[in-house]
Coordinates of C-alpha atoms in Angstrom, one line a residue:
M28 CA 134.3 72.9 98.9
D29 CA 131.0 73.4 97.2
E30 CA 128.6 71.7 99.7
L31 CA 127.3 73.3 102.8
Y32 CA 128.3 72.0 106.2
P33 CA 125.9 69.5 107.9
P34 CA 123.0 70.9 110.0
I35 CA 123.9 71.7 113.6
E36 CA 122.0 72.7 116.7
P37 CA 122.9 75.4 119.2
Y38 CA 124.8 74.4 122.3
D39 CA 123.6 77.5 124.1
H40 CA 120.8 80.0 123.8
G41 CA 119.0 82.7 125.8
M42 CA 117.0 85.9 125.9
L43 CA 118.9 89.1 126.5
D44 CA 117.2 92.0 128.1
V45 CA 118.1 95.0 126.0
G46 CA 115.9 97.6 127.7
D47 CA 112.7 99.3 126.6
G48 CA 110.8 96.1 127.4
N49 CA 112.6 94.2 124.7
R50 CA 114.2 90.8 125.0
V51 CA 116.4 89.6 122.2
Y52 CA 116.8 85.8 121.4
W53 CA 120.3 84.6 120.8
E54 CA 122.0 81.2 120.1
V55 CA 125.5 79.9 119.8
C56 CA 126.6 76.9 117.6
G57 CA 129.8 75.2 116.7
N58 CA 133.0 75.2 118.7
P59 CA 133.0 77.1 122.0
A60 CA 136.7 77.7 121.5
G61 CA 136.3 78.6 117.8
R62 CA 136.6 81.9 115.9
P63 CA 133.7 84.2 116.9
A64 CA 131.3 85.1 114.1
L65 CA 127.9 86.8 114.2
V66 CA 125.1 86.3 111.6
V67 CA 123.1 89.5 111.1
H68 CA 119.8 88.5 109.4
G69 CA 117.9 90.4 106.8
G70 CA 114.5 91.9 106.4
P71 CA 114.5 94.0 108.5
G72 CA 112.3 91.7 110.6
S73 CA 113.0 88.4 108.9
G74 CA 114.5 86.6 112.0
C75 CA 117.5 84.3 111.9
G76 CA 117.0 81.0 110.2
T77 CA 118.9 77.7 110.5
W78 CA 120.3 77.8 107.0
A79 CA 123.0 80.3 107.8
R80 CA 124.6 77.9 110.3
R81 CA 125.6 75.6 107.4
Y82 CA 128.0 78.1 105.9
F83 CA 130.3 78.0 108.9
D84 CA 132.7 75.1 109.7
P85 CA 131.4 74.0 113.1
A86 CA 134.9 72.8 114.2
R87 CA 136.4 76.2 113.6
Y88 CA 133.7 78.8 114.4
R89 CA 131.9 79.9 117.5
L90 CA 128.8 81.0 115.6
V91 CA 126.3 83.5 117.1
L92 CA 122.9 84.1 115.7
F93 CA 120.2 86.5 117.0
D94 CA 116.7 87.7 116.2
Q95 CA 116.6 91.5 115.9
R96 CA 114.0 93.3 118.0
G97 CA 110.4 92.5 117.3
C98 CA 110.9 89.4 115.2
G99 CA 111.8 85.7 115.3
R100 CA 111.8 84.6 118.9
S101 CA 112.5 88.0 120.3
T102 CA 109.8 89.7 122.4
P103 CA 107.5 91.6 122.2
H104 CA 106.7 90.4 118.7
A105 CA 105.8 92.9 116.0
S106 CA 103.0 90.7 114.8
D107 CA 101.1 91.9 117.9
P108 CA 99.5 95.3 116.9
T109 CA 100.1 96.6 120.4
T110 CA 103.9 96.2 120.1
D111 CA 105.3 99.7 120.0
L112 CA 108.1 100.1 117.4
R113 CA 109.4 103.5 118.6
H114 CA 112.3 101.7 120.3
N115 CA 113.1 99.7 117.2
T116 CA 115.6 101.7 115.2
T117 CA 119.0 101.1 113.6
D118 CA 120.7 102.7 116.6
H119 CA 118.8 100.4 119.0
L120 CA 119.9 97.3 117.0
I121 CA 123.6 98.4 117.0
A122 CA 123.4 98.8 120.7
D123 CA 121.8 95.4 121.0
M124 CA 124.7 93.8 119.1
E125 CA 127.2 95.4 121.4
R126 CA 125.3 94.3 124.4
L127 CA 125.2 90.7 123.1
R128 CA 128.9 90.8 122.3
E129 CA 129.7 91.8 125.9
H130 CA 127.2 89.3 127.3
L131 CA 128.9 86.5 125.4
G132 CA 132.4 87.7 126.3
V133 CA 133.5 88.2 122.7
D134 CA 136.3 90.6 122.0
R135 CA 136.1 90.7 118.2
W136 CA 133.9 88.8 115.8
L137 CA 133.5 88.2 112.1
L138 CA 130.2 89.7 110.7
Y139 CA 128.2 87.9 108.1
G140 CA 125.0 89.3 106.6
V141 CA 122.7 89.3 103.6
S142 CA 120.6 92.2 102.2
W143 CA 119.3 94.3 105.2
G144 CA 121.8 92.4 107.3
S145 CA 124.6 94.0 105.3
T146 CA 123.2 97.5 106.1
L147 CA 123.0 96.8 109.8
L148 CA 126.4 95.1 110.1
L149 CA 128.1 98.0 108.1
A150 CA 126.5 100.5 110.4
Y151 CA 127.7 98.5 113.4
A152 CA 131.2 98.0 112.0
Q153 CA 131.6 101.7 111.2
R154 CA 130.5 102.6 114.8
H155 CA 132.7 99.8 116.4
P156 CA 135.5 98.9 114.0
A157 CA 137.8 97.7 116.8
R158 CA 135.2 94.9 117.5
V159 CA 135.1 93.5 114.0
S160 CA 137.7 91.0 112.7
E161 CA 136.3 90.4 109.2
I162 CA 133.2 91.0 107.1
V163 CA 131.4 88.8 104.6
I164 CA 128.3 90.1 102.8
S165 CA 126.0 88.7 100.1
A166 CA 123.4 90.9 98.4
V167 CA 124.9 94.2 99.5
T168 CA 122.6 97.0 100.5
S169 CA 123.2 100.3 102.3
T170 CA 119.5 101.2 102.6
R171 CA 119.9 104.7 101.0
R172 CA 116.7 106.4 100.2
S173 CA 117.7 106.0 96.6
E174 CA 117.8 102.2 97.1
I175 CA 114.5 102.2 98.8
D176 CA 113.0 104.3 96.0
W177 CA 114.3 101.8 93.5
L178 CA 112.9 98.7 95.3
Y179 CA 109.4 100.2 95.7
R180 CA 109.2 102.4 92.6
G181 CA 112.0 102.2 90.1
V182 CA 112.0 98.4 89.6
G183 CA 108.3 98.7 88.9
R184 CA 109.3 99.4 85.2
H185 CA 110.1 95.7 85.1
F186 CA 106.9 94.6 86.7
P187 CA 104.3 97.3 85.7
R188 CA 101.2 95.2 86.4
E189 CA 102.4 94.1 89.8
W190 CA 103.5 97.6 90.7
E191 CA 100.1 99.1 89.8
R192 CA 98.6 96.6 92.1
F193 CA 101.1 97.5 94.8
L194 CA 100.2 101.2 94.4
A195 CA 96.5 100.4 94.4
G196 CA 96.9 98.5 97.6
G197 CA 98.5 101.5 99.2
G198 CA 95.9 103.8 97.9
V199 CA 98.5 106.0 96.2
G200 CA 99.6 107.2 92.8
P201 CA 102.9 106.6 91.1
D202 CA 104.4 109.9 92.4
D203 CA 103.3 109.4 96.0
D204 CA 105.1 107.9 99.0
V205 CA 104.1 104.2 98.7
V206 CA 106.3 103.0 101.6
G207 CA 104.9 105.7 103.9
A208 CA 101.3 104.7 102.8
Y209 CA 101.9 101.0 103.8
A210 CA 103.6 102.1 107.0
R211 CA 100.3 103.8 107.9
L212 CA 98.1 100.9 106.7
V213 CA 99.9 98.2 108.8
E214 CA 99.2 100.4 111.9
D215 CA 95.5 100.8 111.0
P216 CA 93.1 99.9 113.9
D217 CA 91.1 97.6 111.5
P218 CA 92.8 94.1 111.4
A219 CA 91.4 93.5 107.9
V220 CA 93.1 96.6 106.6
R221 CA 96.4 95.5 108.2
E222 CA 96.2 92.0 106.8
R223 CA 95.4 93.2 103.3
A224 CA 98.4 95.6 103.5
V225 CA 100.7 92.7 104.6
Q226 CA 99.4 90.5 101.7
D227 CA 99.9 93.3 99.1
W228 CA 103.4 94.1 100.4
C229 CA 104.5 90.5 100.2
A230 CA 103.0 90.1 96.8
W231 CA 105.2 93.0 95.6
E232 CA 108.3 91.6 97.2
D233 CA 107.6 88.2 95.6
A234 CA 107.2 89.8 92.2
V235 CA 110.6 91.5 92.4
V236 CA 112.3 88.1 92.9
S237 CA 110.0 86.2 90.6
A238 CA 112.6 85.6 87.9
E239 CA 115.0 83.9 90.4
G240 CA 113.1 80.6 90.7
V241 CA 112.7 80.9 94.4
G242 CA 108.9 80.7 94.5
T243 CA 107.1 83.1 96.8
P244 CA 109.4 83.4 99.8
Y245 CA 107.7 86.4 101.4
G246 CA 104.1 85.4 101.0
D247 CA 104.8 81.8 102.1
R248 CA 105.9 82.8 105.6
P249 CA 103.8 82.0 108.6
S250 CA 101.2 84.7 109.3
A251 CA 102.9 86.1 112.4
D252 CA 106.3 86.2 110.7
R253 CA 104.8 88.0 107.6
I254 CA 103.1 90.6 109.8
A255 CA 106.2 91.3 111.8
M256 CA 108.4 91.6 108.7
V257 CA 106.1 94.0 106.9
R258 CA 105.6 96.2 109.9
I259 CA 109.3 96.4 110.6
C260 CA 110.2 96.8 107.0
A261 CA 107.7 99.7 106.5
H262 CA 108.8 101.2 109.8
Y263 CA 112.5 101.2 108.8
F264 CA 112.2 102.1 105.2
S265 CA 109.7 105.0 105.8
H266 CA 112.4 106.5 108.0
G267 CA 115.4 105.8 105.7
A268 CA 116.6 103.4 108.4
W269 CA 117.5 106.6 110.4
L270 CA 120.7 106.8 108.4
A271 CA 122.0 110.0 106.6
E272 CA 121.7 109.5 102.9
G273 CA 124.7 107.7 101.6
E274 CA 126.5 107.6 105.0
L275 CA 127.5 103.9 104.9
I276 CA 129.3 104.4 101.5
R277 CA 130.7 107.8 102.5
H278 CA 132.2 106.5 105.8
A279 CA 133.4 103.2 104.4
G280 CA 137.0 104.4 105.0
R281 CA 136.4 103.6 108.6
L282 CA 136.5 99.9 107.6
A283 CA 140.1 100.2 106.4
G284 CA 142.1 97.3 107.9
I285 CA 139.0 95.1 108.2
P286 CA 139.2 92.3 105.5
G287 CA 136.0 92.2 103.6
V288 CA 134.4 90.0 101.0
L289 CA 131.4 91.3 99.0
I290 CA 129.4 88.9 96.9
H291 CA 126.6 90.2 94.6
G292 CA 124.5 88.8 91.8
R293 CA 124.7 90.6 88.5
V294 CA 120.9 90.4 88.0
D295 CA 119.8 91.3 91.5
L296 CA 116.8 93.4 90.5
G297 CA 115.9 94.4 94.1
S298 CA 119.4 95.6 95.0
P299 CA 121.3 96.6 91.9
L300 CA 125.0 95.9 91.7
V301 CA 126.0 99.6 91.8
T302 CA 125.7 99.7 95.6
A303 CA 128.2 96.8 96.0
W304 CA 130.5 98.4 93.5
E305 CA 130.4 101.8 95.2
L306 CA 131.0 100.2 98.6
H307 CA 133.9 98.2 97.3
R308 CA 135.5 101.3 95.7
A309 CA 135.2 103.2 99.0
W310 CA 136.4 100.4 101.3
P311 CA 140.2 99.9 101.1
G312 CA 141.1 96.3 100.9
S313 CA 137.7 94.9 100.2
Q314 CA 137.1 92.2 97.6
L315 CA 134.1 92.1 95.3
H316 CA 132.8 89.0 93.6
V317 CA 130.1 89.6 90.9
V318 CA 128.2 86.4 90.3
E319 CA 126.8 86.1 86.8
E320 CA 123.2 85.1 86.5
A321 CA 122.6 85.3 90.2
G322 CA 119.8 87.4 91.8
H323 CA 119.1 88.6 95.3
F324 CA 118.9 85.1 96.7
G325 CA 122.1 83.9 95.0
N326 CA 122.9 80.6 93.3
A327 CA 125.4 77.8 93.6
A328 CA 128.3 80.1 92.6
T329 CA 127.2 82.6 95.3
R330 CA 127.3 79.8 97.9
R331 CA 130.8 78.7 96.7
H332 CA 132.1 82.2 97.2
L333 CA 130.6 82.4 100.6
L334 CA 132.0 79.1 101.7
A335 CA 135.5 80.0 100.3
A336 CA 135.5 83.4 102.2
L337 CA 134.3 81.9 105.5
D338 CA 136.7 78.9 105.3
G339 CA 139.5 81.3 104.4
F340 CA 138.8 83.5 107.4
A341 CA 138.3 80.5 109.7
T342 CA 142.1 80.0 110.0
A343 CA 143.4 82.5 112.5
G344 CA 145.8 85.0 111.0
R345 CA 144.8 84.2 107.5
T346 CA 143.0 86.8 105.4
V347 CA 141.5 86.7 101.9
H348 CA 143.5 89.2 99.9
A349 CA 141.9 91.7 97.6
H350 CA 142.7 91.6 93.9

């Protein structure tokens, strides 16, 4: 099957109090008696969209989506400069996912994520492997500091003009901490300084994916969503996502026994293929599909691999075997 499933609407939704003054939005779609699955969105700070619902057979999945702290419909929203991000870390998000699982009465669930979502779900699965039935990832990341450095420095060799503009916007030189500079700028008391930093950050993100024919997906977001995403991204990346360098690859053996499908574009400039390869090598039983000519946002072949993996896992007791 090459085509996505028809659009569906949630049959249940709510706001989960996760502490620290935060309430996390969640929704459930599909079959209440279906196989539980959780969509872990990217960014960090992008919020969950409706598009992810269409990868899952609504007759066979009980599909859960949620907005991570500070973004989407969760409150307080990071677009508000008074929203404190101190209680917004990877550990907090892992705890939120566990609280949501318990709230919905789920024993084990399939995890699906793209980009930052793959980092978060890998951290969750390594912490709670008994709660994970399968994993499907597209655009694999582990948010190592080396990966952050590539995205905001190394890939600049492909976009030298745009990278110089990005550096200038941060007021830093090529050997300085550009992510840290933007993390400070988006917290500046002057709203004009904050807004310019958000615009410059999104212009850089759009440059990195400019060869994929996806337009300007970062800069085109509504203002509040852009502000929240950039604040949260800069907050997480300036702290290395509070993960020890390389820990998600190093501890991938904890995922042994969890069937996993990794799908990654050969020409993903923002997240080079090497991370997906290293995770696949370290994760016993995982399967890696390298999609030729696909970038970070994927293409038709990426979607076919996703649908095949999720349809395969939808039938209880059936797994997608590694080659």
